[in-house]
Short mmCIF file of N, CA and C in Angstrom, two decimals:
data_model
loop_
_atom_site.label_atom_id
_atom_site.label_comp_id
_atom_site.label_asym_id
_atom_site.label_seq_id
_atom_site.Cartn_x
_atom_site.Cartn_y
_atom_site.Cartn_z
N UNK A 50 -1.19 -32.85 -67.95
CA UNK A 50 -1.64 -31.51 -67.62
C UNK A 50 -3.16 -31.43 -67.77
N UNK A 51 -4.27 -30.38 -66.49
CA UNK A 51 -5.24 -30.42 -66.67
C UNK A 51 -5.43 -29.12 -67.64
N UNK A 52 -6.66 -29.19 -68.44
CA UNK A 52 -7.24 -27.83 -69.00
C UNK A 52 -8.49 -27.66 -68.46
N UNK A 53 -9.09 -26.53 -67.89
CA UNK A 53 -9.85 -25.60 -67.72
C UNK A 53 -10.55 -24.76 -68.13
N UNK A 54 -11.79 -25.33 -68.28
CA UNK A 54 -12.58 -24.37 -69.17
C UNK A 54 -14.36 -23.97 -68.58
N UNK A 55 -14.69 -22.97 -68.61
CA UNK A 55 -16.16 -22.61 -67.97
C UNK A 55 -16.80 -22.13 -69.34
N UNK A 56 -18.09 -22.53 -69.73
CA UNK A 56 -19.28 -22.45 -70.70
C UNK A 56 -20.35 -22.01 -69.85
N UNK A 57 -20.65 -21.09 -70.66
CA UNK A 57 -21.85 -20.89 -70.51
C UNK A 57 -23.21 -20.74 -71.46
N UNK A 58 -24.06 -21.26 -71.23
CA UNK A 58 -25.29 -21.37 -72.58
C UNK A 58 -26.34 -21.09 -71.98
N UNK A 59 -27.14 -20.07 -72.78
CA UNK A 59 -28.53 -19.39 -72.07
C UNK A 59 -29.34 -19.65 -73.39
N UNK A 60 -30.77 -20.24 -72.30
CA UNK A 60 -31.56 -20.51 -73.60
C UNK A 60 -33.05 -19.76 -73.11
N UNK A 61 -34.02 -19.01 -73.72
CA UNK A 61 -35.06 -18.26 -73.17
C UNK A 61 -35.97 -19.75 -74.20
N UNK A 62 -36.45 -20.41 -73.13
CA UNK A 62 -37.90 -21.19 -73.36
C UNK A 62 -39.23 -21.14 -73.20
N UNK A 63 -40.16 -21.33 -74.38
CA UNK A 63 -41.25 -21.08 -74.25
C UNK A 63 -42.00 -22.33 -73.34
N UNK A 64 -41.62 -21.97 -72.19
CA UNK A 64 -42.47 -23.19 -71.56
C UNK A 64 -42.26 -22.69 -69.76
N UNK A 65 -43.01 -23.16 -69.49
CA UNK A 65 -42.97 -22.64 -67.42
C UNK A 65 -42.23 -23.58 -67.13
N UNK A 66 -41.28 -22.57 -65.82
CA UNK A 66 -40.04 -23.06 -65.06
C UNK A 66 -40.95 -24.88 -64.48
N UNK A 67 -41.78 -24.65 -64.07
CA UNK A 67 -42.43 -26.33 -64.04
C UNK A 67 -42.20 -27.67 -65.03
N UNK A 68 -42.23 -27.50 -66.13
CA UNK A 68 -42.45 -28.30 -67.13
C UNK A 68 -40.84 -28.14 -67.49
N UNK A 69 -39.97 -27.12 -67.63
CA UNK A 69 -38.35 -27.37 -67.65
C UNK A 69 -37.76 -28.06 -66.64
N UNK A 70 -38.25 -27.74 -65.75
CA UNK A 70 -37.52 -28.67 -64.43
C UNK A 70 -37.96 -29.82 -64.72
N UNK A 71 -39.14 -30.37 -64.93
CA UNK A 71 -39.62 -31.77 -64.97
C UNK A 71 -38.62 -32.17 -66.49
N UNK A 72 -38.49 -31.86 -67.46
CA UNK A 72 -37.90 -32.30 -68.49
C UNK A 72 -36.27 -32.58 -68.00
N UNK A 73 -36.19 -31.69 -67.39
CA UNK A 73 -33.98 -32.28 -67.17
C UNK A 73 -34.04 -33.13 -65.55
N UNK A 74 -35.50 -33.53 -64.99
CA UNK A 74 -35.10 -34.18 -63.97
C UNK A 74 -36.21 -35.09 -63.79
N UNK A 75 -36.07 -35.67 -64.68
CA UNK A 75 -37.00 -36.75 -65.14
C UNK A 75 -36.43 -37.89 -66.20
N UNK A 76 -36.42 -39.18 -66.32
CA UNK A 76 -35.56 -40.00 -67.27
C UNK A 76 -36.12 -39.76 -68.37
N UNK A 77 -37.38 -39.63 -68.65
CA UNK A 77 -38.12 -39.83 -69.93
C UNK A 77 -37.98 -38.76 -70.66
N UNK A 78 -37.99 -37.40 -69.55
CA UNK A 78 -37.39 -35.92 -69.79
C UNK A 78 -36.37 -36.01 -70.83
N UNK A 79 -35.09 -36.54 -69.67
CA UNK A 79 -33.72 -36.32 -70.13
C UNK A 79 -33.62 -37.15 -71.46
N UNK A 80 -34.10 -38.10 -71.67
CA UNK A 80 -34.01 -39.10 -73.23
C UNK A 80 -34.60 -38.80 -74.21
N UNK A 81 -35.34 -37.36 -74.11
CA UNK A 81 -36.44 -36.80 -75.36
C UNK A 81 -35.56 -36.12 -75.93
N UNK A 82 -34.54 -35.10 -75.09
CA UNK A 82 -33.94 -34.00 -75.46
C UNK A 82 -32.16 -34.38 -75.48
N UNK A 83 -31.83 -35.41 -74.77
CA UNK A 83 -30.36 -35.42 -74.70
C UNK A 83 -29.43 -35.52 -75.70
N UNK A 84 -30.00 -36.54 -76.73
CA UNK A 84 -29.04 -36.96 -77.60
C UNK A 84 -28.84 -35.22 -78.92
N UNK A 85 -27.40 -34.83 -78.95
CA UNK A 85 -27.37 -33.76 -79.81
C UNK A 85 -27.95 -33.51 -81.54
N UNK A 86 -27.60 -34.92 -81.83
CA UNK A 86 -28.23 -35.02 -83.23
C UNK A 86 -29.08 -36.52 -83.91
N UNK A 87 -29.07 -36.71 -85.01
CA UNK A 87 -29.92 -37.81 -85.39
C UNK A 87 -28.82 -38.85 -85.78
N UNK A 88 -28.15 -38.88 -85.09
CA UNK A 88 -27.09 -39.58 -85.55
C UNK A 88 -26.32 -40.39 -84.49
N UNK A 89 -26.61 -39.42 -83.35
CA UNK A 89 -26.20 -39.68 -81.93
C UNK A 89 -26.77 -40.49 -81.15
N UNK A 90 -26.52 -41.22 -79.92
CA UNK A 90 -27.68 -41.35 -78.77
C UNK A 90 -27.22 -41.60 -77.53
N UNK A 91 -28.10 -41.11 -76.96
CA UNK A 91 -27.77 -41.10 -75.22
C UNK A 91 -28.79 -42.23 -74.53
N UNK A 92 -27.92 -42.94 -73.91
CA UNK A 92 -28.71 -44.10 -73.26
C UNK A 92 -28.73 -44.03 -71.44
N UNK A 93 -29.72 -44.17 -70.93
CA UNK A 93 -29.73 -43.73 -69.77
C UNK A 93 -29.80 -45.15 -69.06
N UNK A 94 -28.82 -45.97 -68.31
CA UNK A 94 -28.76 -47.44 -67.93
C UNK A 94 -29.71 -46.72 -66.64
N UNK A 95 -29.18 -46.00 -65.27
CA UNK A 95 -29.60 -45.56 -64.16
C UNK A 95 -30.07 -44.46 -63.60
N UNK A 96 -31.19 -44.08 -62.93
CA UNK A 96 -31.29 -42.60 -63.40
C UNK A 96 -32.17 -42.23 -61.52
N UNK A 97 -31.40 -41.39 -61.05
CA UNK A 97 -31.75 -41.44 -59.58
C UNK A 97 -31.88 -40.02 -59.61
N UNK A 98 -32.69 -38.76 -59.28
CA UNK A 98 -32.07 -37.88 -59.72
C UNK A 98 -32.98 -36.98 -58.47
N UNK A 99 -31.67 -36.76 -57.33
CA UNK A 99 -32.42 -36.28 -56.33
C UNK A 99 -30.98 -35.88 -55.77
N UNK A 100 -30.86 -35.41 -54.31
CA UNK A 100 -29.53 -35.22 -54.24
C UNK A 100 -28.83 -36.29 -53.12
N UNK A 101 -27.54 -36.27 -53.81
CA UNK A 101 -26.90 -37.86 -53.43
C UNK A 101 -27.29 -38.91 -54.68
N UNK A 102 -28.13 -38.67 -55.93
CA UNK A 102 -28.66 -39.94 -56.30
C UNK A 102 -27.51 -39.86 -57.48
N UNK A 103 -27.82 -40.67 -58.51
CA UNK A 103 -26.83 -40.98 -59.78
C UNK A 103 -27.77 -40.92 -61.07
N UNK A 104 -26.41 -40.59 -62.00
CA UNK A 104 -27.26 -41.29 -63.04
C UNK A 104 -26.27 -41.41 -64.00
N UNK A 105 -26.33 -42.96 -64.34
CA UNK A 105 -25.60 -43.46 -65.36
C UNK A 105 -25.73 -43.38 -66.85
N UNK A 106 -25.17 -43.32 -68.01
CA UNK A 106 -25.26 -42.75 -69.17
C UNK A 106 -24.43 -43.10 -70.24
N UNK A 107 -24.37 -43.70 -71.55
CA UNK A 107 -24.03 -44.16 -72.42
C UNK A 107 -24.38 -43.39 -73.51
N UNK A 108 -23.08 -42.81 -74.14
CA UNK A 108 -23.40 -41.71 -75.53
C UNK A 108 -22.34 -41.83 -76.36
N UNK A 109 -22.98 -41.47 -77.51
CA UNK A 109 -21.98 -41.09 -78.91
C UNK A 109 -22.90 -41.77 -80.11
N UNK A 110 -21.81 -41.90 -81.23
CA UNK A 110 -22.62 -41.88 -82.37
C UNK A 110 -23.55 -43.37 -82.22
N UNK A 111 -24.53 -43.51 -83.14
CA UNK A 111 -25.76 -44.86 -82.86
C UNK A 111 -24.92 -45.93 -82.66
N UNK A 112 -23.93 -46.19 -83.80
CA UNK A 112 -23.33 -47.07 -84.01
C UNK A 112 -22.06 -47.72 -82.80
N UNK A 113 -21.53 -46.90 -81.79
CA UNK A 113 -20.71 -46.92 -80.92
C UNK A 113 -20.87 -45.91 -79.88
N UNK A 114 -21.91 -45.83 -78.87
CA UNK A 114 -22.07 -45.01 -78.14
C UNK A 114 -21.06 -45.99 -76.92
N UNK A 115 -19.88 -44.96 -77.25
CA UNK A 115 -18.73 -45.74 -76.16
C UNK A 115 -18.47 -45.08 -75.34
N UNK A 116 -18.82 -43.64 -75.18
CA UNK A 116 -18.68 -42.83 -74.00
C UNK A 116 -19.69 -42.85 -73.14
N UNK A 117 -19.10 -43.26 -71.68
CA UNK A 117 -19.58 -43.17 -70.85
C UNK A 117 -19.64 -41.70 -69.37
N UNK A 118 -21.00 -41.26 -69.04
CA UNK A 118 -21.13 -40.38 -68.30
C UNK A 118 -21.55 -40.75 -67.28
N UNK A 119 -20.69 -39.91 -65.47
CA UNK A 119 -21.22 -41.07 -64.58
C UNK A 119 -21.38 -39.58 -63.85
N UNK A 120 -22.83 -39.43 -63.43
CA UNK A 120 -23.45 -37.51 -63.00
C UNK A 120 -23.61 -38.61 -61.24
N UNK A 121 -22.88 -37.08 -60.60
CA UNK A 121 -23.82 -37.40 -59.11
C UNK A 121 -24.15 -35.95 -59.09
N UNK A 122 -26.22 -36.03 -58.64
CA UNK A 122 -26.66 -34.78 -58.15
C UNK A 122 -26.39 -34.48 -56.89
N UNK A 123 -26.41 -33.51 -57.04
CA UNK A 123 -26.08 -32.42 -55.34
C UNK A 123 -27.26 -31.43 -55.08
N UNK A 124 -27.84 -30.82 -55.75
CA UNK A 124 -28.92 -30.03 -55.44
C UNK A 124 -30.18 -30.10 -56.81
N UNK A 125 -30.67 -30.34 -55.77
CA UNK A 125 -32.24 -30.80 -57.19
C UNK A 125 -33.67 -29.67 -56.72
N UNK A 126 -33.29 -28.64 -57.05
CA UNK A 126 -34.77 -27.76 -56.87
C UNK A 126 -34.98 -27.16 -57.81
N UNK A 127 -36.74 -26.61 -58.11
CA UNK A 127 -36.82 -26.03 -58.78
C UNK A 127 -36.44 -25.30 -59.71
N UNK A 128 -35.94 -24.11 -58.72
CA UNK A 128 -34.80 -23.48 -59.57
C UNK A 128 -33.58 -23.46 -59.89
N UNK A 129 -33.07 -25.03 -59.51
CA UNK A 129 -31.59 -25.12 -59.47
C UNK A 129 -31.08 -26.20 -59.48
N UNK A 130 -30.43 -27.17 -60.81
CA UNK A 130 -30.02 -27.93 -60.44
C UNK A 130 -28.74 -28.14 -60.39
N UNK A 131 -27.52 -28.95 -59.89
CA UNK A 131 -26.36 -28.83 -59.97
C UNK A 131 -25.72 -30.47 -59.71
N UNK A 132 -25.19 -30.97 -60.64
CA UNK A 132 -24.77 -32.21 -60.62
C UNK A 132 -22.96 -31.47 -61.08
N UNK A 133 -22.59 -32.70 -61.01
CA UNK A 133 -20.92 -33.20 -61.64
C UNK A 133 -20.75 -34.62 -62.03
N UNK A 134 -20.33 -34.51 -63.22
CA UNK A 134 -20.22 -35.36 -64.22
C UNK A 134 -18.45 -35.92 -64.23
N UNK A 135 -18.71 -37.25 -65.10
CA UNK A 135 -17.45 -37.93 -65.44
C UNK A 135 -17.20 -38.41 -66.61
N UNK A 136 -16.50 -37.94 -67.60
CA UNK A 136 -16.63 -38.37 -69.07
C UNK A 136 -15.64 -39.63 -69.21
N UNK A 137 -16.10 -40.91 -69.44
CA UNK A 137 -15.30 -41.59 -69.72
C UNK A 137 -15.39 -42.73 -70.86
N UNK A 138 -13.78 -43.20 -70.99
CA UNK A 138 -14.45 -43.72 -72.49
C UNK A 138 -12.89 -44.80 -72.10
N UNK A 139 -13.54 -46.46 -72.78
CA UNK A 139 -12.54 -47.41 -72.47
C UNK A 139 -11.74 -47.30 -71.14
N UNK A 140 -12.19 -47.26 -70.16
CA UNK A 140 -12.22 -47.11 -68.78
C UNK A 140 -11.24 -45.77 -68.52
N UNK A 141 -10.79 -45.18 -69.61
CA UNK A 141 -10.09 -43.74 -69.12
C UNK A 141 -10.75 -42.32 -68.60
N UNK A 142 -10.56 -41.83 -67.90
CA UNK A 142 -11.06 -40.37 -67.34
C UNK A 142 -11.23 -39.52 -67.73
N UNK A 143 -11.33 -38.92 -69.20
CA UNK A 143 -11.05 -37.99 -70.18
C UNK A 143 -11.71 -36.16 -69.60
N UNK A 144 -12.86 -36.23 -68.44
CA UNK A 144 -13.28 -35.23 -67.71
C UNK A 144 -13.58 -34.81 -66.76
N UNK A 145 -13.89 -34.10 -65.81
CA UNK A 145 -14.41 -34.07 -64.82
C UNK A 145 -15.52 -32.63 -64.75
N UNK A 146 -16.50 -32.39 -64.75
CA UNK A 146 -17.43 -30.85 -64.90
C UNK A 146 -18.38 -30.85 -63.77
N UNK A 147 -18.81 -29.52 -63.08
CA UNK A 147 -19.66 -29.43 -62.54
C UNK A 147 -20.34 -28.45 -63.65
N UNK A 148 -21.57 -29.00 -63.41
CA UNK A 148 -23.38 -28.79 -64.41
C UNK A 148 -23.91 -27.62 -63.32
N UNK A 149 -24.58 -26.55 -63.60
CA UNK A 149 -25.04 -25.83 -62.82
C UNK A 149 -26.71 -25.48 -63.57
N UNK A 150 -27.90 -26.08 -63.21
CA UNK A 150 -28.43 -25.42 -64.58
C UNK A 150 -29.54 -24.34 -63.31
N UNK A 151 -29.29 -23.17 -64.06
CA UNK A 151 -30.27 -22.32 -63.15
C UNK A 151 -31.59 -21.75 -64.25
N UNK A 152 -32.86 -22.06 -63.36
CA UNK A 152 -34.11 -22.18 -63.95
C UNK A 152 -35.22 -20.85 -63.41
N UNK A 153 -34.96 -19.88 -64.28
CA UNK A 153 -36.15 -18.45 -63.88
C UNK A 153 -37.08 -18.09 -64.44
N UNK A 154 -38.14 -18.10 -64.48
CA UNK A 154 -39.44 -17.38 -64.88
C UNK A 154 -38.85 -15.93 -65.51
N UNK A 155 -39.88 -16.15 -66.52
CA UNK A 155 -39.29 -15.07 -67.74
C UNK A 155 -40.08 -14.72 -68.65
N UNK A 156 -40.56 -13.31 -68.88
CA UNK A 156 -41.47 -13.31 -70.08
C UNK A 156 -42.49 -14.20 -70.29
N UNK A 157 -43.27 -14.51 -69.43
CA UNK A 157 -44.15 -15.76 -69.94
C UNK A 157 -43.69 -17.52 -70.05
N UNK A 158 -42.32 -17.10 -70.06
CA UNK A 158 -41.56 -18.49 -70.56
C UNK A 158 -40.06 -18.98 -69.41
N UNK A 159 -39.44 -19.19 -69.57
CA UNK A 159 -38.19 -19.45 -68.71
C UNK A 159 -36.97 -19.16 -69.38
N UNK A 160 -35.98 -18.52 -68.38
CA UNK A 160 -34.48 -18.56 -68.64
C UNK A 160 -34.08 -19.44 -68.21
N UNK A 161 -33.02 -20.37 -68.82
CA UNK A 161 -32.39 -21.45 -68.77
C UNK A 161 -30.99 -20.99 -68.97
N UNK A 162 -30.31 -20.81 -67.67
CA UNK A 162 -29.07 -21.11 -67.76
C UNK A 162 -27.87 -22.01 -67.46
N UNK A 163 -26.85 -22.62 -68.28
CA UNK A 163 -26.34 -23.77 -68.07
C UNK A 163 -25.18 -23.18 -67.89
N UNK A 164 -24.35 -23.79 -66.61
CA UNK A 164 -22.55 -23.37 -66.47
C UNK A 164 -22.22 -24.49 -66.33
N UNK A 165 -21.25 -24.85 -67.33
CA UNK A 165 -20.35 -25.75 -67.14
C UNK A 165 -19.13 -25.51 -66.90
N UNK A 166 -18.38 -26.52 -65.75
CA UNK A 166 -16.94 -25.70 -65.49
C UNK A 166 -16.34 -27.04 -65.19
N UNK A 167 -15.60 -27.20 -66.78
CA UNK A 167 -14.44 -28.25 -66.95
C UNK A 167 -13.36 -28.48 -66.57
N UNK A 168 -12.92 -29.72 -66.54
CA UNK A 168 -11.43 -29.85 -66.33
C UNK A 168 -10.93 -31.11 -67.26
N UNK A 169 -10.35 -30.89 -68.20
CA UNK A 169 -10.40 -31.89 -69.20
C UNK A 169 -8.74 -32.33 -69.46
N UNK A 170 -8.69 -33.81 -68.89
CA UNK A 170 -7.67 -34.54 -69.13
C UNK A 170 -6.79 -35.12 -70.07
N UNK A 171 -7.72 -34.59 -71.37
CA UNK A 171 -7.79 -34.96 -72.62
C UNK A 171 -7.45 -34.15 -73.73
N UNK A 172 -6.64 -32.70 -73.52
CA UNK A 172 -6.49 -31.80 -73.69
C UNK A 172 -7.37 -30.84 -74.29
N UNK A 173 -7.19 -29.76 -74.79
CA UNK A 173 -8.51 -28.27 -74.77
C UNK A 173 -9.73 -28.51 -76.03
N UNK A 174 -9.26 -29.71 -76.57
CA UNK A 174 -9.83 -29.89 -77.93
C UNK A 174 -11.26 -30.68 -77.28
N UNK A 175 -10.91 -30.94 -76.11
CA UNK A 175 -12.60 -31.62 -75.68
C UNK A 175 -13.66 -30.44 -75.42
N UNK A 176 -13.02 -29.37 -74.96
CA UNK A 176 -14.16 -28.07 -74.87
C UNK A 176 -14.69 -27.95 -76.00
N UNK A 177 -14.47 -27.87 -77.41
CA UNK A 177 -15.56 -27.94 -78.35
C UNK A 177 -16.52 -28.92 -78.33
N UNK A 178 -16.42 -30.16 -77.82
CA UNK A 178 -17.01 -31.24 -78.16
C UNK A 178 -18.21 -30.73 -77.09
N UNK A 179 -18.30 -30.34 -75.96
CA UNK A 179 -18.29 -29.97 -74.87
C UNK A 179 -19.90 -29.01 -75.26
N UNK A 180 -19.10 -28.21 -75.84
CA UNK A 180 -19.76 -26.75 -76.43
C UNK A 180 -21.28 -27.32 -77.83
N UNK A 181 -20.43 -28.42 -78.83
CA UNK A 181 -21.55 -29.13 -79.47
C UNK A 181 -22.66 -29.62 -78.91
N UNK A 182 -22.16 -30.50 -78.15
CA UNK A 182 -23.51 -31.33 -77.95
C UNK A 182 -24.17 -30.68 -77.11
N UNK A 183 -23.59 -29.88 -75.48
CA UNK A 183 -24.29 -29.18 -74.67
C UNK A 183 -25.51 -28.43 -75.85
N UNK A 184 -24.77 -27.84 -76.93
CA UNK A 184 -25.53 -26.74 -77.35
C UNK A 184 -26.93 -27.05 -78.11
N UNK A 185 -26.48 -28.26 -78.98
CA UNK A 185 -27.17 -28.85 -79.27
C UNK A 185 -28.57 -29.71 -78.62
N UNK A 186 -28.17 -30.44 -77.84
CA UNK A 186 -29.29 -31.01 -76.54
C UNK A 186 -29.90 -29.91 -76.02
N UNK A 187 -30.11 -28.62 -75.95
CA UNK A 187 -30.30 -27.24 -75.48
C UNK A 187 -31.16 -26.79 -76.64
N UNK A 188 -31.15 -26.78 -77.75
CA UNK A 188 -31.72 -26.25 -78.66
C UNK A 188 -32.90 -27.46 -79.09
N UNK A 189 -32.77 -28.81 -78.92
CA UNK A 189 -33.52 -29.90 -78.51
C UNK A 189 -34.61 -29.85 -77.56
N UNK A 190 -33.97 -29.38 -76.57
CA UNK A 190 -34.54 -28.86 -75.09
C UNK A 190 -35.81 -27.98 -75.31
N UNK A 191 -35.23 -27.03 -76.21
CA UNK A 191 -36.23 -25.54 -76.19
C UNK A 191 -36.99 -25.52 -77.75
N UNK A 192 -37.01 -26.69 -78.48
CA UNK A 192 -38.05 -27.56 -79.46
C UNK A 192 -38.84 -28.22 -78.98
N UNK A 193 -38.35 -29.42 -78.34
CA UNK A 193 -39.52 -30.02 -77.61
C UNK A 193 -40.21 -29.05 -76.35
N UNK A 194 -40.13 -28.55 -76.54
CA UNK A 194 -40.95 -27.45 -75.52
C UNK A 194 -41.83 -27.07 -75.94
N UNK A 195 -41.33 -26.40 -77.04
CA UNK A 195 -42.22 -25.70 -78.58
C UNK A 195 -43.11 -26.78 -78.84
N UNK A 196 -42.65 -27.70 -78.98
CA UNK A 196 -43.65 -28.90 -79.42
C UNK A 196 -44.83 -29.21 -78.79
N UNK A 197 -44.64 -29.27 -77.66
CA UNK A 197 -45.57 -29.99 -76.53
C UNK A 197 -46.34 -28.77 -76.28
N UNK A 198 -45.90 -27.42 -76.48
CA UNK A 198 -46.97 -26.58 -76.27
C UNK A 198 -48.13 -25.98 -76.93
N UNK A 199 -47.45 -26.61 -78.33
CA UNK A 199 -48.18 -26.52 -79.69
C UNK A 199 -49.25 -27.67 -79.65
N UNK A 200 -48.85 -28.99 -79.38
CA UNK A 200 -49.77 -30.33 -79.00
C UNK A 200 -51.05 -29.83 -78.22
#
């Protein structure tokens, strides 16, 4: 049986819709901010990120990052990006999500909004996992922002 689940996470960043877009569509971007904690890591083997392109991905804790993520983008603009992802781990299928991240000028700074809309093979207990790290890499996201603007 599939489960079904839609997230949503809004983050108000101190930084211009320019410099957010370049951070989630950029490799060096995506590897500053991806991994959720200090414990974790996200490894980026391939990283194409245009529409039609790929990008391949290796995550979990330091010690066994055995999950694998396999994203194809579909729309890469400014204000919008939208990939779908594949969570897999020991060659099983455990997800399938489309990523929606929509990017607006705001107060000086940007709204960042992320929809994720799951379908998890693995039953409902993967939507938390789902909900962690998204949330986490997001709050990463809108630090190093802070950071670099402080630099």
């Amino acid at each position: 049986m599939t489960d079904f689940k839609t997230l949503t996470l809004n983050r108000q960043i101190a930084a211009s819709p320019e410099r957010v877009f370049t951070l989630i569509t950029t490799r060096d971007g995506r590897a500053a901010w991806s991994a959720p904690s200090d414990t974790a890591m996200v490894i980026i083997d391939e990283f194409d990120c245009r529409p039609g392109g790929t990008e391949r991905t290796r995550c979990g804790p330091k010690e066994a990052p055995d999950f694998q993520i396999h994203t194809t983008f579909h729309k890469v603009d400014r204000d919008c990006m939208a990939s779908t992802e594949n969570l897999v781990i020991g060659g099983q299928l455990l997800s399938t999500s489309l990523c929606t991240h929509d990017i607006a000028a705001q107060d000086g700074g940007t709204q960042l909004t992320v929809t994720l809309q799951i379908a998890s093979y693995a039953g409902d207990e993967l939507f938390a996992d789902y909900a962690q790290g998204w949330t986490a890499a997001l709050d990463n996201l809108s630090r190093l922002t802070a950071e670099t603007a402080d630099a």
